[in-house]
mmCIF file of C-alpha atoms in Angstrom:
data_model
loop_
_atom_site.group_PDB
_atom_site.id
_atom_site.type_symbol
_atom_site.label_atom_id
_atom_site.label_comp_id
_atom_site.label_asym_id
_atom_site.label_seq_id
_atom_site.Cartn_x
_atom_site.Cartn_y
_atom_site.Cartn_z
ATOM 1 C CA MET U 1 -79.117 -39.462 53.726
ATOM 2 C CA MET U 2 -80.581 -38.165 50.576
ATOM 3 C CA THR U 3 -80.431 -34.696 51.982
ATOM 4 C CA SER U 4 -76.893 -35.124 53.157
ATOM 5 C CA SER U 5 -75.773 -36.456 49.806
ATOM 6 C CA SER U 6 -77.553 -33.710 48.016
ATOM 7 C CA SER U 7 -75.970 -31.152 50.289
ATOM 8 C CA SER U 8 -72.509 -32.613 49.748
ATOM 9 C CA SER U 9 -72.970 -32.654 46.020
ATOM 10 C CA SER U 10 -74.162 -29.098 46.056
ATOM 11 C CA SER U 11 -71.183 -28.059 48.195
ATOM 12 C CA SER U 12 -68.594 -29.660 45.878
ATOM 13 C CA SER U 13 -70.118 -28.098 42.810
ATOM 14 C CA SER U 14 -69.741 -24.621 44.295
ATOM 15 C CA HIS U 15 -65.873 -24.782 44.134
ATOM 16 C CA PRO U 16 -64.040 -24.378 40.741
ATOM 17 C CA PRO U 17 -61.761 -27.217 39.635
ATOM 18 C CA PRO U 18 -58.055 -26.761 40.498
ATOM 19 C CA PRO U 19 -55.983 -25.033 37.768
ATOM 20 C CA PRO U 20 -53.900 -27.264 35.510
ATOM 21 C CA PRO U 21 -50.183 -27.468 36.346
ATOM 22 C CA PRO U 22 -48.033 -24.899 34.445
ATOM 23 C CA SER U 23 -46.670 -26.103 31.146
ATOM 24 C CA PRO U 24 -42.915 -26.830 31.221
ATOM 25 C CA LEU U 25 -42.651 -25.062 27.865
ATOM 26 C CA ILE U 26 -43.418 -21.641 29.359
ATOM 27 C CA PRO U 27 -40.295 -21.228 31.568
ATOM 28 C CA THR U 28 -38.181 -22.808 28.813
ATOM 29 C CA THR U 29 -39.449 -20.251 26.302
ATOM 30 C CA ILE U 30 -38.859 -17.387 28.735
ATOM 31 C CA LEU U 31 -35.340 -18.668 29.403
ATOM 32 C CA LEU U 32 -34.601 -18.862 25.683
ATOM 33 C CA LEU U 33 -35.857 -15.318 25.140
ATOM 34 C CA LEU U 34 -33.627 -14.085 27.932
ATOM 35 C CA CYS U 35 -30.637 -15.959 26.506
ATOM 36 C CA LEU U 36 -31.048 -14.809 22.901
ATOM 37 C CA PRO U 37 -29.034 -11.559 23.293
ATOM 38 C CA THR U 38 -26.220 -13.542 24.912
ATOM 39 C CA LEU U 39 -26.287 -16.100 22.094
ATOM 40 C CA PHE U 40 -26.146 -13.374 19.451
ATOM 41 C CA TYR U 41 -23.169 -11.827 21.242
ATOM 42 C CA LEU U 42 -21.261 -15.083 21.727
ATOM 43 C CA ALA U 43 -21.975 -16.684 18.347
ATOM 44 C CA PRO U 44 -19.338 -14.711 16.382
ATOM 45 C CA HIS U 45 -16.769 -15.628 19.043
ATOM 46 C CA ILE U 46 -17.641 -19.343 19.103
ATOM 47 C CA LEU U 47 -18.672 -20.217 15.566
ATOM 48 C CA PRO U 48 -16.131 -20.053 12.719
ATOM 49 C CA PRO U 49 -16.553 -16.988 10.481
ATOM 50 C CA PRO U 50 -18.432 -17.544 7.229
ATOM 51 C CA PRO U 51 -16.185 -18.118 4.220
ATOM 52 C CA PRO U 52 -15.509 -14.984 2.149
ATOM 53 C CA PRO U 53 -17.426 -14.739 -1.116
ATOM 54 C CA PRO U 54 -15.582 -16.023 -4.182
ATOM 55 C CA ILE U 55 -14.282 -13.675 -6.855
ATOM 56 C CA SER U 56 -17.329 -12.705 -8.890
ATOM 57 C CA PHE U 57 -17.625 -13.352 -12.611
ATOM 58 C CA PRO U 58 -17.834 -9.601 -13.495
ATOM 59 C CA ASP U 59 -14.679 -8.926 -11.451
ATOM 60 C CA GLU U 60 -12.942 -11.813 -13.189
ATOM 61 C CA LEU U 61 -13.866 -10.419 -16.607
ATOM 62 C CA GLN U 62 -12.635 -6.919 -15.701
ATOM 63 C CA ASP U 63 -9.337 -8.331 -14.494
ATOM 64 C CA LEU U 64 -8.946 -10.443 -17.609
ATOM 65 C CA SER U 65 -9.471 -7.381 -19.815
ATOM 66 C CA LEU U 66 -6.813 -5.449 -17.860
ATOM 67 C CA PHE U 67 -4.333 -8.337 -18.017
ATOM 68 C CA ARG U 68 -4.836 -8.812 -21.752
ATOM 69 C CA ARG U 69 -4.208 -5.124 -22.408
ATOM 70 C CA ALA U 70 -1.012 -5.206 -20.361
ATOM 71 C CA THR U 71 0.184 -8.349 -22.109
ATOM 72 C CA ALA U 72 -0.622 -6.955 -25.555
ATOM 73 C CA ALA U 73 1.142 -3.668 -24.808
ATOM 74 C CA GLU U 74 4.275 -5.539 -23.763
ATOM 75 C CA THR U 75 4.139 -7.864 -26.766
ATOM 76 C CA HIS U 76 4.075 -4.928 -29.193
ATOM 77 C CA ARG U 77 6.917 -3.069 -27.490
ATOM 78 C CA ASN U 78 10.399 -3.080 -28.956
ATOM 79 C CA PRO U 79 12.058 -5.985 -27.099
ATOM 80 C CA SER U 80 15.449 -4.247 -27.119
ATOM 81 C CA LYS U 81 14.048 -1.476 -24.916
ATOM 82 C CA SER U 82 13.102 -3.883 -22.167
ATOM 83 C CA ARG U 83 16.658 -4.948 -21.430
ATOM 84 C CA LEU U 84 17.828 -3.462 -18.175
ATOM 85 C CA GLY U 85 20.953 -1.386 -18.480
ATOM 86 C CA SER U 86 20.894 -1.191 -22.295
ATOM 87 C CA THR U 87 18.916 1.347 -24.327
ATOM 88 C CA ASN U 88 17.025 2.637 -21.303
ATOM 89 C CA SER U 89 19.570 4.589 -19.235
ATOM 90 C CA LYS U 90 17.052 5.483 -16.516
ATOM 91 C CA PRO U 91 15.012 2.418 -15.583
ATOM 92 C CA LYS U 92 12.445 2.857 -12.827
ATOM 93 C CA ILE U 93 11.244 0.894 -9.835
ATOM 94 C CA ALA U 94 7.465 0.586 -9.518
ATOM 95 C CA PHE U 95 6.353 0.500 -5.882
ATOM 96 C CA LEU U 96 3.088 -1.396 -5.494
ATOM 97 C CA PHE U 97 1.293 -0.642 -2.225
ATOM 98 C CA LEU U 98 -1.369 -3.195 -1.271
ATOM 99 C CA THR U 99 -3.519 -1.952 1.617
ATOM 100 C CA ASN U 100 -6.870 -2.327 3.373
ATOM 101 C CA SER U 101 -6.311 0.669 5.655
ATOM 102 C CA ASN U 102 -4.930 4.185 5.435
ATOM 103 C CA LEU U 103 -1.203 4.469 4.758
ATOM 104 C CA HIS U 104 -0.083 5.248 8.301
ATOM 105 C CA PHE U 105 3.587 5.428 7.336
ATOM 106 C CA TYR U 106 3.179 7.810 4.404
ATOM 107 C CA PRO U 107 5.361 10.552 6.013
ATOM 108 C CA LEU U 108 8.191 8.018 6.298
ATOM 109 C CA TRP U 109 7.737 6.908 2.702
ATOM 110 C CA GLU U 110 7.608 10.554 1.606
ATOM 111 C CA ARG U 111 11.002 10.989 3.267
ATOM 112 C CA PHE U 112 12.191 7.792 1.560
ATOM 113 C CA PHE U 113 11.206 8.920 -1.944
ATOM 114 C CA ASN U 114 12.393 12.504 -1.342
ATOM 115 C CA PRO U 115 10.491 14.019 -4.310
ATOM 116 C CA ASN U 116 12.475 17.277 -4.029
ATOM 117 C CA ASN U 117 15.605 15.422 -5.076
ATOM 118 C CA ARG U 118 15.801 15.967 -8.842
ATOM 119 C CA SER U 119 18.235 13.115 -9.364
ATOM 120 C CA SER U 120 15.852 10.485 -7.955
ATOM 121 C CA ARG U 121 12.289 11.685 -8.487
ATOM 122 C CA HIS U 122 12.202 10.247 -12.034
ATOM 123 C CA LEU U 123 13.493 6.855 -10.942
ATOM 124 C CA TYR U 124 10.347 5.495 -9.303
ATOM 125 C CA THR U 125 6.603 5.250 -9.770
ATOM 126 C CA ILE U 126 3.934 4.556 -7.138
ATOM 127 C CA TYR U 127 0.683 2.597 -7.390
ATOM 128 C CA VAL U 128 -1.766 1.918 -4.560
ATOM 129 C CA HIS U 129 -4.413 -0.827 -4.458
ATOM 130 C CA ALA U 130 -6.767 0.305 -1.653
ATOM 131 C CA ASP U 131 -9.740 -1.878 -0.737
ATOM 132 C CA PRO U 132 -12.721 0.264 -1.879
ATOM 133 C CA THR U 133 -15.164 -1.432 0.521
ATOM 134 C CA VAL U 134 -13.409 -0.335 3.719
ATOM 135 C CA ASN U 135 -15.455 1.994 5.935
ATOM 136 C CA PRO U 136 -14.421 4.730 6.475
ATOM 137 C CA LYS U 137 -13.019 4.995 2.991
ATOM 138 C CA ILE U 138 -9.244 4.908 2.542
ATOM 139 C CA THR U 139 -8.046 8.368 1.543
ATOM 140 C CA ALA U 140 -5.035 9.574 -0.409
ATOM 141 C CA PRO U 141 -2.693 11.386 2.010
ATOM 142 C CA GLY U 142 -1.209 13.601 -0.716
ATOM 143 C CA GLY U 143 2.403 14.225 -1.650
ATOM 144 C CA VAL U 144 3.780 11.256 -3.580
ATOM 145 C CA PHE U 145 0.564 9.425 -2.644
ATOM 146 C CA SER U 146 -1.789 11.652 -4.632
ATOM 147 C CA ASP U 147 -5.222 10.522 -5.807
ATOM 148 C CA ASP U 148 -3.977 9.537 -9.246
ATOM 149 C CA ARG U 149 -1.621 6.977 -7.657
ATOM 150 C CA PHE U 150 -4.632 4.972 -6.398
ATOM 151 C CA ILE U 151 -5.591 2.508 -9.125
ATOM 152 C CA THR U 152 -9.243 2.588 -10.218
ATOM 153 C CA THR U 153 -9.445 -1.185 -10.734
ATOM 154 C CA ALA U 154 -9.025 -1.932 -7.004
ATOM 155 C CA LYS U 155 -11.459 -4.411 -5.473
ATOM 156 C CA LYS U 156 -12.225 -5.970 -2.090
ATOM 157 C CA THR U 157 -9.563 -8.214 -0.584
ATOM 158 C CA HIS U 158 -9.805 -10.990 2.012
ATOM 159 C CA ARG U 159 -6.952 -12.447 4.011
ATOM 160 C CA GLY U 160 -6.017 -15.990 3.043
ATOM 161 C CA THR U 161 -7.863 -15.914 -0.287
ATOM 162 C CA ALA U 162 -7.043 -15.546 -3.964
ATOM 163 C CA THR U 163 -8.301 -11.944 -3.825
ATOM 164 C CA LEU U 164 -4.801 -10.962 -2.642
ATOM 165 C CA ILE U 165 -3.295 -12.627 -5.719
ATOM 166 C CA ALA U 166 -5.753 -10.770 -7.938
ATOM 167 C CA ALA U 167 -4.929 -7.441 -6.263
ATOM 168 C CA ALA U 168 -1.185 -7.901 -6.785
ATOM 169 C CA ARG U 169 -1.783 -8.838 -10.431
ATOM 170 C CA ARG U 170 -3.870 -5.675 -10.942
ATOM 171 C CA LEU U 171 -1.024 -3.595 -9.568
ATOM 172 C CA LEU U 172 1.490 -5.313 -11.837
ATOM 173 C CA ALA U 173 -0.707 -4.936 -14.923
ATOM 174 C CA THR U 174 -1.386 -1.261 -14.199
ATOM 175 C CA ALA U 175 2.315 -0.517 -13.724
ATOM 176 C CA ILE U 176 3.238 -2.389 -16.934
ATOM 177 C CA LEU U 177 0.705 -0.376 -18.925
ATOM 178 C CA ASP U 178 1.463 2.942 -17.266
ATOM 179 C CA ASP U 179 5.198 3.286 -17.864
ATOM 180 C CA PRO U 180 7.535 1.258 -20.104
ATOM 181 C CA ALA U 181 10.452 2.435 -17.964
ATOM 182 C CA ASN U 182 9.165 0.417 -14.981
ATOM 183 C CA GLN U 183 11.684 -2.419 -14.873
ATOM 184 C CA PHE U 184 11.397 -3.653 -11.299
ATOM 185 C CA PHE U 185 8.129 -4.089 -9.387
ATOM 186 C CA THR U 186 8.203 -4.103 -5.576
ATOM 187 C CA LEU U 187 5.127 -5.173 -3.595
ATOM 188 C CA ILE U 188 4.659 -3.340 -0.277
ATOM 189 C CA SER U 189 2.022 -3.511 2.488
ATOM 190 C CA GLN U 190 0.774 -0.704 4.717
ATOM 191 C CA HIS U 191 2.734 -2.305 7.570
ATOM 192 C CA CYS U 192 6.077 -2.216 5.722
ATOM 193 C CA VAL U 193 8.792 0.363 6.356
ATOM 194 C CA PRO U 194 12.007 1.091 4.423
ATOM 195 C CA LEU U 195 15.264 0.015 6.064
ATOM 196 C CA HIS U 196 17.520 1.988 3.684
ATOM 197 C CA SER U 197 17.322 5.153 1.602
ATOM 198 C CA PHE U 198 15.812 5.038 -1.867
ATOM 199 C CA SER U 199 19.158 5.788 -3.523
ATOM 200 C CA TYR U 200 20.779 2.870 -1.698
ATOM 201 C CA PHE U 201 17.981 0.529 -2.769
ATOM 202 C CA TYR U 202 18.091 1.719 -6.364
ATOM 203 C CA ASP U 203 21.871 1.534 -6.693
ATOM 204 C CA THR U 204 21.951 -1.924 -5.132
ATOM 205 C CA LEU U 205 19.106 -3.275 -7.260
ATOM 206 C CA PHE U 206 20.523 -2.031 -10.549
ATOM 207 C CA GLU U 207 24.163 -2.465 -9.520
ATOM 208 C CA VAL U 208 24.822 1.132 -10.535
ATOM 209 C CA LYS U 209 28.396 1.067 -9.274
ATOM 210 C CA GLN U 210 29.099 -1.964 -11.470
ATOM 211 C CA HIS U 211 26.916 -0.834 -14.361
ATOM 212 C CA GLN U 212 29.539 -1.004 -17.117
ATOM 213 C CA VAL U 213 30.857 -4.318 -15.829
ATOM 214 C CA ALA U 214 27.309 -5.674 -15.794
ATOM 215 C CA GLU U 215 26.783 -4.655 -19.427
ATOM 216 C CA LEU U 216 30.075 -6.200 -20.541
ATOM 217 C CA ARG U 217 29.295 -9.561 -18.991
ATOM 218 C CA GLY U 218 25.648 -9.517 -20.113
ATOM 219 C CA LEU U 219 24.320 -9.658 -16.574
ATOM 220 C CA LYS U 220 20.745 -10.864 -16.336
ATOM 221 C CA TYR U 221 18.822 -9.238 -13.509
ATOM 222 C CA LYS U 222 16.873 -11.554 -11.257
ATOM 223 C CA SER U 223 13.622 -11.308 -9.332
ATOM 224 C CA PHE U 224 13.812 -11.261 -5.553
ATOM 225 C CA ILE U 225 11.121 -13.670 -4.434
ATOM 226 C CA GLN U 226 11.301 -16.298 -1.724
ATOM 227 C CA ILE U 227 10.897 -19.833 -3.071
ATOM 228 C CA VAL U 228 10.703 -22.681 -0.528
ATOM 229 C CA LYS U 229 10.166 -26.345 -1.346
ATOM 230 C CA ASP U 230 11.228 -28.051 1.906
ATOM 231 C CA ASP U 231 8.839 -27.040 4.663
ATOM 232 C CA PRO U 232 7.017 -29.243 7.218
ATOM 233 C CA TYR U 233 3.659 -27.633 6.348
ATOM 234 C CA ILE U 234 3.936 -27.745 2.582
ATOM 235 C CA TRP U 235 1.895 -30.959 2.183
ATOM 236 C CA ASP U 236 -1.036 -29.528 4.178
ATOM 237 C CA ARG U 237 -0.896 -26.322 2.181
ATOM 238 C CA TYR U 238 -0.814 -28.204 -1.097
ATOM 239 C CA ASN U 239 -3.979 -30.118 -0.160
ATOM 240 C CA ALA U 240 -5.805 -27.149 1.382
ATOM 241 C CA ARG U 241 -8.345 -27.192 -1.477
ATOM 242 C CA GLY U 242 -8.758 -30.963 -1.367
ATOM 243 C CA LYS U 243 -6.562 -33.926 -2.155
ATOM 244 C CA ASN U 244 -5.157 -33.929 -5.706
ATOM 245 C CA VAL U 245 -7.228 -30.881 -6.671
ATOM 246 C CA MET U 246 -4.114 -29.076 -7.946
ATOM 247 C CA VAL U 247 -3.153 -31.724 -10.501
ATOM 248 C CA PRO U 248 -2.321 -31.907 -13.330
ATOM 249 C CA GLU U 249 -1.383 -28.206 -13.555
ATOM 250 C CA VAL U 250 0.520 -28.176 -10.251
ATOM 251 C CA PRO U 251 1.981 -31.534 -9.179
ATOM 252 C CA PHE U 252 3.142 -31.669 -5.579
ATOM 253 C CA ASP U 253 6.840 -31.714 -6.456
ATOM 254 C CA ARG U 254 6.426 -28.345 -8.243
ATOM 255 C CA PHE U 255 4.432 -26.643 -5.485
ATOM 256 C CA ARG U 256 6.327 -23.894 -3.648
ATOM 257 C CA MET U 257 5.896 -21.489 -0.709
ATOM 258 C CA GLY U 258 7.321 -18.069 0.028
ATOM 259 C CA SER U 259 6.823 -14.539 1.291
ATOM 260 C CA GLN U 260 3.904 -12.570 -0.112
ATOM 261 C CA PHE U 261 6.186 -9.592 -0.778
ATOM 262 C CA PHE U 262 8.560 -9.561 -3.724
ATOM 263 C CA THR U 263 10.559 -7.485 -6.207
ATOM 264 C CA LEU U 264 10.024 -8.759 -9.755
ATOM 265 C CA THR U 265 11.710 -7.918 -13.037
ATOM 266 C CA ARG U 266 9.496 -6.713 -15.857
ATOM 267 C CA LYS U 267 9.862 -10.063 -17.593
ATOM 268 C CA HIS U 268 8.446 -11.869 -14.573
ATOM 269 C CA ALA U 269 5.753 -9.260 -13.974
ATOM 270 C CA VAL U 270 4.495 -9.934 -17.510
ATOM 271 C CA LEU U 271 4.691 -13.696 -16.901
ATOM 272 C CA VAL U 272 2.438 -13.280 -13.844
ATOM 273 C CA VAL U 273 -0.077 -11.123 -15.699
ATOM 274 C CA LYS U 274 -0.217 -13.513 -18.654
ATOM 275 C CA ASP U 275 -0.899 -16.608 -16.573
ATOM 276 C CA ARG U 276 -4.279 -18.315 -16.885
ATOM 277 C CA ARG U 277 -3.325 -21.944 -16.295
ATOM 278 C CA LEU U 278 -2.195 -21.854 -12.680
ATOM 279 C CA TRP U 279 -4.644 -19.118 -11.715
ATOM 280 C CA LYS U 280 -7.634 -21.394 -12.298
ATOM 281 C CA LYS U 281 -6.264 -23.716 -9.610
ATOM 282 C CA PHE U 282 -5.128 -21.173 -7.040
ATOM 283 C CA ARG U 283 -8.400 -19.225 -7.241
ATOM 284 C CA LEU U 284 -10.365 -22.253 -5.956
ATOM 285 C CA ASP U 285 -11.909 -22.009 -2.495
ATOM 286 C CA CYS U 286 -10.019 -23.558 0.399
ATOM 287 C CA LEU U 287 -11.461 -26.399 2.465
ATOM 288 C CA LYS U 288 -8.807 -25.922 5.163
ATOM 289 C CA PRO U 289 -8.427 -22.172 5.699
ATOM 290 C CA ASN U 290 -5.743 -22.610 8.364
ATOM 291 C CA SER U 291 -3.453 -24.167 5.756
ATOM 292 C CA CYS U 292 -4.404 -21.940 2.857
ATOM 293 C CA TYR U 293 -2.485 -18.771 2.016
ATOM 294 C CA PRO U 294 -2.782 -18.493 -1.781
ATOM 295 C CA GLU U 295 -0.721 -15.283 -2.012
ATOM 296 C CA GLU U 296 2.216 -17.149 -0.416
ATOM 297 C CA HIS U 297 1.931 -20.075 -2.839
ATOM 298 C CA TYR U 298 0.888 -18.774 -6.256
ATOM 299 C CA PHE U 299 3.785 -16.437 -7.067
ATOM 300 C CA PRO U 300 6.618 -18.740 -5.868
ATOM 301 C CA THR U 301 5.060 -21.724 -7.661
ATOM 302 C CA LEU U 302 4.407 -19.863 -10.923
ATOM 303 C CA LEU U 303 7.877 -18.310 -11.157
ATOM 304 C CA SER U 304 9.633 -21.479 -10.021
ATOM 305 C CA MET U 305 7.873 -23.389 -12.788
ATOM 306 C CA GLY U 306 8.288 -20.615 -15.369
ATOM 307 C CA ASP U 307 11.860 -19.404 -14.830
ATOM 308 C CA PRO U 308 13.640 -20.850 -11.778
ATOM 309 C CA ASP U 309 17.066 -19.611 -12.898
ATOM 310 C CA GLY U 310 15.720 -16.058 -13.149
ATOM 311 C CA CYS U 311 14.781 -15.934 -9.460
ATOM 312 C CA SER U 312 17.094 -15.296 -6.533
ATOM 313 C CA GLY U 313 15.031 -17.511 -4.239
ATOM 314 C CA PHE U 314 14.910 -14.905 -1.455
ATOM 315 C CA THR U 315 12.891 -11.796 -0.679
ATOM 316 C CA LEU U 316 14.111 -8.296 0.223
ATOM 317 C CA THR U 317 11.422 -7.828 2.913
ATOM 318 C CA ARG U 318 12.327 -8.988 6.410
ATOM 319 C CA VAL U 319 9.570 -10.559 8.517
ATOM 320 C CA ASN U 320 9.863 -11.951 12.037
ATOM 321 C CA TRP U 321 7.963 -15.236 12.395
ATOM 322 C CA THR U 322 9.484 -16.304 15.719
ATOM 323 C CA ASP U 323 6.322 -15.567 17.730
ATOM 324 C CA SER U 324 3.571 -15.507 15.123
ATOM 325 C CA VAL U 325 -0.060 -15.457 16.236
ATOM 326 C CA ASP U 326 -2.940 -16.779 14.113
ATOM 327 C CA GLY U 327 -0.794 -16.708 10.982
ATOM 328 C CA HIS U 328 0.394 -13.131 11.591
ATOM 329 C CA PRO U 329 4.094 -12.330 12.063
ATOM 330 C CA HIS U 330 5.524 -10.489 15.043
ATOM 331 C CA THR U 331 4.333 -6.870 15.208
ATOM 332 C CA TYR U 332 6.860 -4.260 16.311
ATOM 333 C CA TYR U 333 5.721 -1.543 18.731
ATOM 334 C CA PRO U 334 7.348 1.799 19.634
ATOM 335 C CA ASN U 335 9.226 0.430 22.648
ATOM 336 C CA GLU U 336 11.039 -1.988 20.307
ATOM 337 C CA VAL U 337 12.047 0.574 17.677
ATOM 338 C CA SER U 338 15.742 1.486 17.827
ATOM 339 C CA LYS U 339 18.777 1.869 15.618
ATOM 340 C CA GLU U 340 19.864 -1.578 16.753
ATOM 341 C CA LEU U 341 16.585 -3.051 15.506
ATOM 342 C CA ILE U 342 17.037 -1.442 12.073
ATOM 343 C CA TYR U 343 20.591 -2.771 11.830
ATOM 344 C CA GLU U 344 19.380 -6.218 12.837
ATOM 345 C CA LEU U 345 16.508 -6.212 10.324
ATOM 346 C CA ARG U 346 18.909 -5.290 7.515
ATOM 347 C CA ARG U 347 21.131 -8.313 8.112
ATOM 348 C CA SER U 348 20.708 -11.170 5.674
ATOM 349 C CA ASN U 349 22.301 -14.528 4.924
ATOM 350 C CA HIS U 350 21.901 -13.840 1.214
ATOM 351 C CA THR U 351 23.894 -11.709 -1.217
ATOM 352 C CA MET U 352 21.824 -8.608 -0.498
ATOM 353 C CA GLU U 353 20.667 -6.935 2.680
ATOM 354 C CA TYR U 354 16.998 -6.672 3.501
ATOM 355 C CA MET U 355 15.562 -3.415 2.161
ATOM 356 C CA PHE U 356 12.162 -3.402 3.909
ATOM 357 C CA GLY U 357 10.789 -4.609 7.221
ATOM 358 C CA ARG U 358 7.380 -5.604 8.536
ATOM 359 C CA LYS U 359 5.204 -5.730 10.536
ATOM 360 C CA PHE U 360 5.121 -2.361 12.357
ATOM 361 C CA SER U 361 2.235 -0.875 14.324
ATOM 362 C CA PRO U 362 1.064 2.612 13.193
ATOM 363 C CA ASP U 363 2.316 4.254 16.394
ATOM 364 C CA CYS U 364 5.887 3.364 15.397
ATOM 365 C CA LEU U 365 5.827 6.269 12.942
ATOM 366 C CA GLN U 366 7.292 8.924 15.225
ATOM 367 C CA PRO U 367 10.306 6.961 16.507
ATOM 368 C CA LEU U 368 11.040 5.877 12.934
ATOM 369 C CA MET U 369 10.793 9.455 11.706
ATOM 370 C CA ASP U 370 13.113 10.612 14.490
ATOM 371 C CA MET U 371 15.937 8.525 13.075
ATOM 372 C CA ALA U 372 14.988 8.540 9.376
ATOM 373 C CA ASP U 373 17.685 11.063 8.425
ATOM 374 C CA GLU U 374 20.326 8.793 9.897
#
């Protein structure tokens, strides 16, 4: 028995103990490692994008310096020379191009301005605010869009943020400082196209055919900016930065909405550049980005509060919102471009036709050029 027991003990000791069961953490870790590339790929499509950085303090100081210089220059000008149709017989229109891409429609705009026409080439000025952080860098196409038309104070812009307000204000301030003859200021995007000739726009804006009549009756020119107060989304937009954040500077009953694109008189351009009070509210970050479009709120609200009688209440840029996607208006493509479309886009329920249309895809250039002379 002793021998048998001893033999059994010796036999069991000759075999190694069974291995421990595999840890459940090992396959889980392997699975996670295999899934990481997929997670990195899907994250930007699932998670909301990070909020854009706020306007930096150095940028704010540079803008403030520019705005103060523009305001001071206008204050020290002879007020009698700023009256449209009086001492200045050749007032100009300043075209302010706001873009974050190359100017795809520059050949069409070159045709519009027609710089070889001596009678019109001294009636306009051009300024371009091109986002300097875009890669590849936005380049000047030449012609009327030469390098010196690109303003040096341009800074990065983000959709749905106050950076678009700041960019438009830089354009206005630059144009005010650059030429005292600039009496109207028209904001344009890279997706805008002209619906009429320059001469038609100029004559209509300044009422050239009724010039003497306008002087005799002391006609006051108005800004063409859309101002809307009755809209189902206006309450959400007002509270996009938080409830009651806009008071006391902007009570709800004074808050307005409107198109980002406008044509302002010099008086109103200066009013925009001078403003500090409303800017400190509209520059605040948004808590509800889907309801926050500062560039569509700031200008209508400021001018409605500052000089409602001096504004027409409508814009000269036609936009189709019937099938908007993610806050973007309808984009026209080459198969939609026709003479009938241009005629339709010109039609307006207001006292003036629409002068510009958006939003057009870059490949619409050729069909538009084909009928530009007509």
